[in-house]
JSON list of C-alpha atoms in Angstrom, two decimals:
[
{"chain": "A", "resi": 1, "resn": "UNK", "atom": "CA", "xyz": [11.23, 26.12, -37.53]},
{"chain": "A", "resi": 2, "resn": "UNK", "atom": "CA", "xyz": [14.64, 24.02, -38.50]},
{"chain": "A", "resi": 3, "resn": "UNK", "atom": "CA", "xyz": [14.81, 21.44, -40.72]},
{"chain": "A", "resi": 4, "resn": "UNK", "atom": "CA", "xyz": [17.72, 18.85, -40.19]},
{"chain": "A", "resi": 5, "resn": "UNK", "atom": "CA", "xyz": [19.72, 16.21, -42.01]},
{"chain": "A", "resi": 6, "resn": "UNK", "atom": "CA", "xyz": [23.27, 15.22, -42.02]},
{"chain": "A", "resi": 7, "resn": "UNK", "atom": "CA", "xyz": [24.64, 17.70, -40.57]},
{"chain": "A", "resi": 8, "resn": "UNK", "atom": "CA", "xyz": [22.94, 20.31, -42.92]},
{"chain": "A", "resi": 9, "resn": "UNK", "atom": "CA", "xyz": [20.30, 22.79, -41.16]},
{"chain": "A", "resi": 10, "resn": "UNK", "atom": "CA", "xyz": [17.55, 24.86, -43.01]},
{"chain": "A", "resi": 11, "resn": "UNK", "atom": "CA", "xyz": [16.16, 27.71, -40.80]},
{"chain": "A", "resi": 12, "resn": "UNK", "atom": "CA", "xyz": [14.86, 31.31, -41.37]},
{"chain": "A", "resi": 13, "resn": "UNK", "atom": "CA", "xyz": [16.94, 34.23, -41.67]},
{"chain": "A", "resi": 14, "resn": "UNK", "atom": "CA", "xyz": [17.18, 36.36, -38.60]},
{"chain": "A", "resi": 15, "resn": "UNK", "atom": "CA", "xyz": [17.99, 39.69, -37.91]},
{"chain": "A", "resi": 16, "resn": "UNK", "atom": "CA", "xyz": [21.10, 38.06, -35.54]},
{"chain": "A", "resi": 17, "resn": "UNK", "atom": "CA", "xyz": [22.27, 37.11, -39.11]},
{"chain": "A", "resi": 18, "resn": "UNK", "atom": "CA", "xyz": [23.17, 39.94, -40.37]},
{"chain": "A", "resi": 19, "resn": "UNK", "atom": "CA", "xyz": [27.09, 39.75, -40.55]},
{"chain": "A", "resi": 20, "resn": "UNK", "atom": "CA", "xyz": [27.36, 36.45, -41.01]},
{"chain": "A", "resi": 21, "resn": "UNK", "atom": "CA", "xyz": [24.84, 36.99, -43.85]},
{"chain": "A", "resi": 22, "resn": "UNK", "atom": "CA", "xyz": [26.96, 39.97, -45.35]},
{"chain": "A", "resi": 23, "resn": "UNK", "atom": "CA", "xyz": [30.22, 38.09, -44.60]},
{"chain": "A", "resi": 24, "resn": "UNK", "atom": "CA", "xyz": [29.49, 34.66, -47.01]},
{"chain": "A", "resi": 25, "resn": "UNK", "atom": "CA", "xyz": [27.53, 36.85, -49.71]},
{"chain": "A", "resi": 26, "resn": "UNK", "atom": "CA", "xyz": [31.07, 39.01, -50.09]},
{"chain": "A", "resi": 27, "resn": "UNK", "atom": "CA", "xyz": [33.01, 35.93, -49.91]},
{"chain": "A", "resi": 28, "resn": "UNK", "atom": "CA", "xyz": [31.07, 34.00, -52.80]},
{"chain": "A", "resi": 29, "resn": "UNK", "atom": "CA", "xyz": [30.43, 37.25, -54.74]},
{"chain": "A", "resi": 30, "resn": "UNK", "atom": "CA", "xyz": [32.52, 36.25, -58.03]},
{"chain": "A", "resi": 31, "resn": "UNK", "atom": "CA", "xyz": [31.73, 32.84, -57.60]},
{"chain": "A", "resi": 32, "resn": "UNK", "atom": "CA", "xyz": [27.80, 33.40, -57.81]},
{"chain": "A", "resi": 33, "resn": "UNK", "atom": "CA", "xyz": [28.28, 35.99, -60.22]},
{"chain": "A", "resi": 34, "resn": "UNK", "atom": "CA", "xyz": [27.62, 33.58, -63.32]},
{"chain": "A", "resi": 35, "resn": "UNK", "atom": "CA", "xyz": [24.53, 32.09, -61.87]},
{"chain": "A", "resi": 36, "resn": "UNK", "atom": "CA", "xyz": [22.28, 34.74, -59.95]},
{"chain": "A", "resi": 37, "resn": "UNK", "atom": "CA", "xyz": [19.61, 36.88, -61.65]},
{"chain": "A", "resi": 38, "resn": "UNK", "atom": "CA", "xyz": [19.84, 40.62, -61.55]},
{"chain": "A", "resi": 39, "resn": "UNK", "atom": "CA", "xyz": [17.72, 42.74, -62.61]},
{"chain": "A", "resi": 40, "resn": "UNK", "atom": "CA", "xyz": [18.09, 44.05, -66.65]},
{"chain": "A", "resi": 41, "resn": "UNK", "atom": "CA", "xyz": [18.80, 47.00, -67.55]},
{"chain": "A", "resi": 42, "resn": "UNK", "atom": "CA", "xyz": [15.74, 49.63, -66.78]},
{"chain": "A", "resi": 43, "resn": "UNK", "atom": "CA", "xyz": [14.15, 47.86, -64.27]},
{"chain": "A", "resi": 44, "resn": "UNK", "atom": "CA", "xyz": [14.38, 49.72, -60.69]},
{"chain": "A", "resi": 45, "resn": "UNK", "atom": "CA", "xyz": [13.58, 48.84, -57.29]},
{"chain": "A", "resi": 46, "resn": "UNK", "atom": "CA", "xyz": [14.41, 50.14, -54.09]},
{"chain": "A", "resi": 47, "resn": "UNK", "atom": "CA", "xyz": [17.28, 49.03, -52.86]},
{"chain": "A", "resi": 48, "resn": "UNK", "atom": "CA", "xyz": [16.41, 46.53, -50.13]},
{"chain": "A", "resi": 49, "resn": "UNK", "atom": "CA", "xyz": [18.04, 46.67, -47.04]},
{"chain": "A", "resi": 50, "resn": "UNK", "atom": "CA", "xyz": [19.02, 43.35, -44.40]},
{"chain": "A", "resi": 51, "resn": "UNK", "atom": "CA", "xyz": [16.27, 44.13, -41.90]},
{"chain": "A", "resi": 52, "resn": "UNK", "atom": "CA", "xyz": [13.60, 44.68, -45.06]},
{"chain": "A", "resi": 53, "resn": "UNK", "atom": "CA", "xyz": [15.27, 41.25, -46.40]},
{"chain": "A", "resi": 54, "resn": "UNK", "atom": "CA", "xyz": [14.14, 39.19, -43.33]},
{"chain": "A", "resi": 55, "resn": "UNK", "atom": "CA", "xyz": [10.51, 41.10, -43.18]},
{"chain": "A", "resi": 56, "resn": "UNK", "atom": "CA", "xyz": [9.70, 40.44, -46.34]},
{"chain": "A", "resi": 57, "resn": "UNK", "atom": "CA", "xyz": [11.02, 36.77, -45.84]},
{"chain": "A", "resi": 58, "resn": "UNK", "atom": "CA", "xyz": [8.61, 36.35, -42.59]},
{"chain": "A", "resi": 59, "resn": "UNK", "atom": "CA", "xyz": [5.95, 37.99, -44.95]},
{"chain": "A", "resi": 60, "resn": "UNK", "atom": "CA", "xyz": [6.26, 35.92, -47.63]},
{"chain": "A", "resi": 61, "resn": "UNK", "atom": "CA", "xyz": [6.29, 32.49, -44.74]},
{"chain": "A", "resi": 62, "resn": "UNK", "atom": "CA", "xyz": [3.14, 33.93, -43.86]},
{"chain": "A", "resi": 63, "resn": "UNK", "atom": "CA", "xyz": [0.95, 34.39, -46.96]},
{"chain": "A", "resi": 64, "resn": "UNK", "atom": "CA", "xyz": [2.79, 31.15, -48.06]},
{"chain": "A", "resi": 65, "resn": "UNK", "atom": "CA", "xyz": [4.03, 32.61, -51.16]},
{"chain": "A", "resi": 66, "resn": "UNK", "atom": "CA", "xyz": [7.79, 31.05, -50.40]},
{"chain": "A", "resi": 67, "resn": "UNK", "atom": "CA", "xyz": [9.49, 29.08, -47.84]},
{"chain": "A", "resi": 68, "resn": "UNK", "atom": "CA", "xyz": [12.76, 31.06, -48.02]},
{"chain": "A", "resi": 69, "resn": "UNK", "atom": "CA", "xyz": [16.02, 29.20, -45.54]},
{"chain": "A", "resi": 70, "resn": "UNK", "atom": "CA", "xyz": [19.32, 29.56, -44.67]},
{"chain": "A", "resi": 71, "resn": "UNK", "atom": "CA", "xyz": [22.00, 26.90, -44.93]},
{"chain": "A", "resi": 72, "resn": "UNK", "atom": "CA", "xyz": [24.18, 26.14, -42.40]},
{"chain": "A", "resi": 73, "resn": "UNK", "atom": "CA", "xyz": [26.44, 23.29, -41.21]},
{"chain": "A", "resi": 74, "resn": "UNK", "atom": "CA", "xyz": [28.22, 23.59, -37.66]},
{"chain": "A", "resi": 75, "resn": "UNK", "atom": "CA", "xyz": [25.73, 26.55, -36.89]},
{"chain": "A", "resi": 76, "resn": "UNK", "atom": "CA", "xyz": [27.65, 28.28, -39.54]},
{"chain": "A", "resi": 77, "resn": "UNK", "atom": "CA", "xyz": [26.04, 29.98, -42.69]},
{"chain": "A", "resi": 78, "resn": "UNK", "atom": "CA", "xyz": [26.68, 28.23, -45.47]},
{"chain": "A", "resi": 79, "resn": "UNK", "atom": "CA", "xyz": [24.17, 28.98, -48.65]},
{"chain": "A", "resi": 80, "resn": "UNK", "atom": "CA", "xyz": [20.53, 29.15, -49.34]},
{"chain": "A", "resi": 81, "resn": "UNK", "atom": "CA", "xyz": [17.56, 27.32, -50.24]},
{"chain": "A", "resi": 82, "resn": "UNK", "atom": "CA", "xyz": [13.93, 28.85, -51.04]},
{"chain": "A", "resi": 83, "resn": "UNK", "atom": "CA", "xyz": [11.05, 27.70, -52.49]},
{"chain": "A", "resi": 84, "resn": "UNK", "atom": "CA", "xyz": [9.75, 30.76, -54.02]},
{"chain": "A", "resi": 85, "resn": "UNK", "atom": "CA", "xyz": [6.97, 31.62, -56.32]},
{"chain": "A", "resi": 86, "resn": "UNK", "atom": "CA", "xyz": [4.04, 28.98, -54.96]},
{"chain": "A", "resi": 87, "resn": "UNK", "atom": "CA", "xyz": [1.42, 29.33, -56.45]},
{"chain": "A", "resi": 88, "resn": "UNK", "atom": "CA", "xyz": [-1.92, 27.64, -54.52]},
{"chain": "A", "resi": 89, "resn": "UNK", "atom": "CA", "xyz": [-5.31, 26.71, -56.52]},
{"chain": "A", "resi": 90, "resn": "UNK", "atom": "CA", "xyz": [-5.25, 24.52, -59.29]},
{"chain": "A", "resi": 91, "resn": "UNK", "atom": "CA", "xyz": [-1.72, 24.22, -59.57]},
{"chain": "A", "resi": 92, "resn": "UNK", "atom": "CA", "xyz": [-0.12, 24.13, -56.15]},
{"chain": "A", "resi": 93, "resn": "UNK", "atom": "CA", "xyz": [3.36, 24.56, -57.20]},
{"chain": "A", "resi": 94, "resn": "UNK", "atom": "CA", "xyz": [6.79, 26.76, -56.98]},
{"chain": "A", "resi": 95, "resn": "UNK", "atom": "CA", "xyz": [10.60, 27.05, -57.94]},
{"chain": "A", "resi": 96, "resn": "UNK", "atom": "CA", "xyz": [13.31, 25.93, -56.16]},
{"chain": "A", "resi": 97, "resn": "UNK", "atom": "CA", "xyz": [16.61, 27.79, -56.06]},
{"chain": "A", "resi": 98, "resn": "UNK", "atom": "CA", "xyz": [19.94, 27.57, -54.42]},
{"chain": "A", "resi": 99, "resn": "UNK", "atom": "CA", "xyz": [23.06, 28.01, -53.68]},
{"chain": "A", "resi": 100, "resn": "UNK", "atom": "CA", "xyz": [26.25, 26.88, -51.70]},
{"chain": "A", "resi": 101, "resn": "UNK", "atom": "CA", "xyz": [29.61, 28.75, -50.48]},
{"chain": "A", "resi": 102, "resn": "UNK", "atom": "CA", "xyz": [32.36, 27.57, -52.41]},
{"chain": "A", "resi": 103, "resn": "UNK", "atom": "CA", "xyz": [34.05, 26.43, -49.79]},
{"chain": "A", "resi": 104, "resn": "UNK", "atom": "CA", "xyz": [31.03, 23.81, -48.88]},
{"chain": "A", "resi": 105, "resn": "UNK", "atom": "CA", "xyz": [30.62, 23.30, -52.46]},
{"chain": "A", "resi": 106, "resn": "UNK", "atom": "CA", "xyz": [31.19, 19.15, -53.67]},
{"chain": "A", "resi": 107, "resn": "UNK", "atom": "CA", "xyz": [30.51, 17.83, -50.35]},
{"chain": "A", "resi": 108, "resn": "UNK", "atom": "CA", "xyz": [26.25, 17.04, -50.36]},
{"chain": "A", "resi": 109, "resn": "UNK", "atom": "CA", "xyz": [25.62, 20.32, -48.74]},
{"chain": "A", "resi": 110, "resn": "UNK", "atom": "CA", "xyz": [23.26, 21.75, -51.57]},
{"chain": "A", "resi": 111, "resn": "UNK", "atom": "CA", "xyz": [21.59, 18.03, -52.55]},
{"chain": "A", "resi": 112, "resn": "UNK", "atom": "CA", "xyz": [20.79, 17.67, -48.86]},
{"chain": "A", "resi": 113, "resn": "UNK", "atom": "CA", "xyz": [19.11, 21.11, -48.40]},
{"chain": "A", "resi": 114, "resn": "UNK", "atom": "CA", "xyz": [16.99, 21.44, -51.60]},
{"chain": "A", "resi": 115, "resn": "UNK", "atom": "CA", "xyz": [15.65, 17.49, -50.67]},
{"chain": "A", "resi": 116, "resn": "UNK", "atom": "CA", "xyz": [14.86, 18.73, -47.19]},
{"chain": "A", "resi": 117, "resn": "UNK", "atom": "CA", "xyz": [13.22, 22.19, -48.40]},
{"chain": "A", "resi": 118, "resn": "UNK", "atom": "CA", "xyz": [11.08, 19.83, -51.22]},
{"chain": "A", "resi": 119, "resn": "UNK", "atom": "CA", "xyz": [10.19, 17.77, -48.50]},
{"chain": "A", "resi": 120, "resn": "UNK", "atom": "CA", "xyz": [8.92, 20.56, -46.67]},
{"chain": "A", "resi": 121, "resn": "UNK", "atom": "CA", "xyz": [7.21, 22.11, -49.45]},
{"chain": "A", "resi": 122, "resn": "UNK", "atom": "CA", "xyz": [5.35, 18.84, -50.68]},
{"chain": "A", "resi": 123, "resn": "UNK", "atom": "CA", "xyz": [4.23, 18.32, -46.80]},
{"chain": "A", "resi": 124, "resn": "UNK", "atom": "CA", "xyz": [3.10, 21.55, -46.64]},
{"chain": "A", "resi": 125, "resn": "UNK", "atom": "CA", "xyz": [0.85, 20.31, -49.70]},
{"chain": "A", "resi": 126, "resn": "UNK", "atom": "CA", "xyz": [2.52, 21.63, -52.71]},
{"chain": "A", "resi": 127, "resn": "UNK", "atom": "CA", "xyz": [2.32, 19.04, -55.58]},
{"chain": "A", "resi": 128, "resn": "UNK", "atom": "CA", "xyz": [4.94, 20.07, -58.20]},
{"chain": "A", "resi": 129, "resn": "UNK", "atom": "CA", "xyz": [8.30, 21.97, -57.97]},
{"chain": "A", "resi": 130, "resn": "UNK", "atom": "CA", "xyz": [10.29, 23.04, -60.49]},
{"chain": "A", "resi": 131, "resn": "UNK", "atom": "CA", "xyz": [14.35, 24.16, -60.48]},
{"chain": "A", "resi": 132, "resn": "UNK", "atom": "CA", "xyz": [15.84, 26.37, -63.36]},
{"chain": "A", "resi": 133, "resn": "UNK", "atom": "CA", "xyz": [19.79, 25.81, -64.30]},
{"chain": "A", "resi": 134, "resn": "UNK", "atom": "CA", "xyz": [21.88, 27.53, -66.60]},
{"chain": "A", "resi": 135, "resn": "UNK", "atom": "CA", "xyz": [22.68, 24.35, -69.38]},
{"chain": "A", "resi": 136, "resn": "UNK", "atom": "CA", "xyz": [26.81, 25.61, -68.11]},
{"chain": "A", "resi": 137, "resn": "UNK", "atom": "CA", "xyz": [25.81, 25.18, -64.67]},
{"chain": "A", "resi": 138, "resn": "UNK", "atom": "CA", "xyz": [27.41, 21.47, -64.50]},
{"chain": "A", "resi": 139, "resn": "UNK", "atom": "CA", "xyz": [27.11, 21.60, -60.77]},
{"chain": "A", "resi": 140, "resn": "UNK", "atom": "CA", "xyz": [23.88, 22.47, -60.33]},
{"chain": "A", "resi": 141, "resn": "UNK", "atom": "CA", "xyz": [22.60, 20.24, -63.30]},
{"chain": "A", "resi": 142, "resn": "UNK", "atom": "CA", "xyz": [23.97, 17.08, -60.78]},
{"chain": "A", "resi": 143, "resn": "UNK", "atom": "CA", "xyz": [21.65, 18.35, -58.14]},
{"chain": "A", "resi": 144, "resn": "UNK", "atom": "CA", "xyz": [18.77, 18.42, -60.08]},
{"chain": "A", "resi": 145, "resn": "UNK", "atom": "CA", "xyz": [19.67, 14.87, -60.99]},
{"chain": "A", "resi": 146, "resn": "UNK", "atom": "CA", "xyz": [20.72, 13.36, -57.67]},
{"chain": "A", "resi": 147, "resn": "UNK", "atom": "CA", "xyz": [17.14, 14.33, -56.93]},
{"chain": "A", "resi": 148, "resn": "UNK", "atom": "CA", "xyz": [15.00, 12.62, -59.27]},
{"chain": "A", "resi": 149, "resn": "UNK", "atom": "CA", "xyz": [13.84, 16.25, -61.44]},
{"chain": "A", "resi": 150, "resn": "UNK", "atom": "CA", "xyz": [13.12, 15.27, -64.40]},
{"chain": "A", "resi": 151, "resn": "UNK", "atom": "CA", "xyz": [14.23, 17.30, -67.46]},
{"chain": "A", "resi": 152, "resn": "UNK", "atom": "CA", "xyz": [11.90, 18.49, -69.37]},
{"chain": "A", "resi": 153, "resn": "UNK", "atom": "CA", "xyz": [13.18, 20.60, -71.49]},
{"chain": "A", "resi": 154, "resn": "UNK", "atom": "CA", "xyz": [14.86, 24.09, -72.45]},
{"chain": "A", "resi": 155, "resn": "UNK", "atom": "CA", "xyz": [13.53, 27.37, -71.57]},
{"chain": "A", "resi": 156, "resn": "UNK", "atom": "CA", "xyz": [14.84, 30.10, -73.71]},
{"chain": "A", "resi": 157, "resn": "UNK", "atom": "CA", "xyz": [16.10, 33.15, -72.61]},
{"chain": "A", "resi": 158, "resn": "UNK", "atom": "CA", "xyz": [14.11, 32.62, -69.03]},
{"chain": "A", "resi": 159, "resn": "UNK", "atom": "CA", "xyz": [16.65, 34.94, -66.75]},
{"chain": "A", "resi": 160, "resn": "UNK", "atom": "CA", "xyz": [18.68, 37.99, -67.12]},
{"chain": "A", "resi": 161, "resn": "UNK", "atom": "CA", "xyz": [22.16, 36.79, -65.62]},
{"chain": "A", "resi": 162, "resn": "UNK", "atom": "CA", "xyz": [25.88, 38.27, -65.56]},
{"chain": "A", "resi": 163, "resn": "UNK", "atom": "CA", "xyz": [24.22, 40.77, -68.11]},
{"chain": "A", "resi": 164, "resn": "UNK", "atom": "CA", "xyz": [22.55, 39.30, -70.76]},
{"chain": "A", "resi": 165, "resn": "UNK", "atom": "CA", "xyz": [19.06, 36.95, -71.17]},
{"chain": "A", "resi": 166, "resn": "UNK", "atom": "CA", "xyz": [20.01, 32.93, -69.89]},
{"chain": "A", "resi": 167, "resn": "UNK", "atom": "CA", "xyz": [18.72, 30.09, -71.21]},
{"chain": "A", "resi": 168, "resn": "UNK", "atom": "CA", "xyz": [17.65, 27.67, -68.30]},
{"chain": "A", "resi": 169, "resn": "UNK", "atom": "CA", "xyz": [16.93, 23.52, -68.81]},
{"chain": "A", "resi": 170, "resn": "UNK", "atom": "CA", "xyz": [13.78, 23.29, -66.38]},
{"chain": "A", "resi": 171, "resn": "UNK", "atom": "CA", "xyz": [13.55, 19.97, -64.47]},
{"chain": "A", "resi": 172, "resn": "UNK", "atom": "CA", "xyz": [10.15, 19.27, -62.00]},
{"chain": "A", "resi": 173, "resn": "UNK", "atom": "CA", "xyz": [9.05, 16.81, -59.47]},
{"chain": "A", "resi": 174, "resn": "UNK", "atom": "CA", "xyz": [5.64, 15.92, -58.29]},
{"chain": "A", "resi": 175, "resn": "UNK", "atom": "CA", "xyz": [4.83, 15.16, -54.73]},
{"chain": "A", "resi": 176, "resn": "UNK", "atom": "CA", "xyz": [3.64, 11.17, -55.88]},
{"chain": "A", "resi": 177, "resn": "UNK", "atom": "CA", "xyz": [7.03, 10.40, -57.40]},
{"chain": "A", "resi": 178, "resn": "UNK", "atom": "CA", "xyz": [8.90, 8.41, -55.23]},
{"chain": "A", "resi": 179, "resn": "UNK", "atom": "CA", "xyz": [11.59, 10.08, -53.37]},
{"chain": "A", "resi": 180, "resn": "UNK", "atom": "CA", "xyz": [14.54, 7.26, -52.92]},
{"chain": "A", "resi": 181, "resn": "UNK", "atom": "CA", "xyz": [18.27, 8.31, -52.02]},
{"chain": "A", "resi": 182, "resn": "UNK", "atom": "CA", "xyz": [20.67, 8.74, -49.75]},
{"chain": "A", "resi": 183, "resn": "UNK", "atom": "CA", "xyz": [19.16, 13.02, -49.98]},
{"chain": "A", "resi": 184, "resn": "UNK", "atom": "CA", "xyz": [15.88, 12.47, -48.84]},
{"chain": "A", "resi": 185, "resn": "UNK", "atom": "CA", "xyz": [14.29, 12.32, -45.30]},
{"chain": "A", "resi": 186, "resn": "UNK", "atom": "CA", "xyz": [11.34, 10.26, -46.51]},
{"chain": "A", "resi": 187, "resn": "UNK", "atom": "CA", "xyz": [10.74, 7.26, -48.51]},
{"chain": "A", "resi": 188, "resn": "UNK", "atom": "CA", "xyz": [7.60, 6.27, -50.54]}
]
């Protein structure tokens, strides 16, 4: 499956990725650095290698627990997009996180690709999503606002980042708000 909108393409990972995948993770290393959870200190898991990243991917497409992409632009990868941690029943809702190469960063790469992964998501009959930014994270705080999220509020100490506990302003949609902008691939 590919989702497709200005020149901006969400698609599974496959195993065909695999250098291109290593090649713009080593490239955006220090610039992700300040934004990407890691695990704290104590907590161990097996390291996870690129042909266990895109099985547990397809798993997690199948039991519908997330909707993981790759970014690309020109066929090239260029960041990521998942909607991870649905939940189904009474709640039918998940996070959305992201991120962009710096070198596609500014340029409606990232806006593009989490409207087109939300659109997705709500089709797909989610009714709320929620993203997580770092109150620093001036970038990804426009995102969230090109997009309609609405803010509600601070969540303290949420994720452990570039070693230490990160507070994160949480902003959510619901499927009924209207989705208007130049970002999204369907009006109400």
């Amino acid at each position: 499956m590919e989702l497709s909108r200005g020149g901006v393409t969400l698609r599974p990972l496959r195993r065909s990725d695999e250098r291109a995948w290593h090649a713009v993770r080593a490239r955006n290393r220090e610039w992700l650095r300040p934004w990407e959870a890691i695990l704290p200190p104590g907590r161990r898991e097996a390291p996870l290698t690129y042909a266990g990243l895109v099985r547990r991917e397809r798993k997690q497409w199948r039991e519908g627990s997330a909707q993981p992409y790759v970014v690309t632009v020109a066929g090239e990868i260029v960041g990521r997009v998942a909607v991870a941690g649905i939940r189904w029943g009474a709640e039918c809702g998940g996070s959305i996180g992201y991120w962009v190469d710096q070198a596609h960063a500014g340029r409606g790469v990232t806006p593009t690709a989490v409207a087109l992964a939300a659109d997705h998501a709500f089709a797909a009959g989610l009714h709320r999503l929620e993203i997580a930014v770092r109150p620093e994270n001036f970038a990804s705080l426009r995102v969230a606002e090109k997009l309609g999220f609405v803010d509600e509020g601070l969540r303290r100490s949420y994720l452990y980042i570039d070693g230490a506990w990160r507070d994160h302003r949480v902003f959510a949609r619901t499927q009924d708000m209207p989705r208007i902008g130049r970002y999204w691939t369907q009006g109400d």
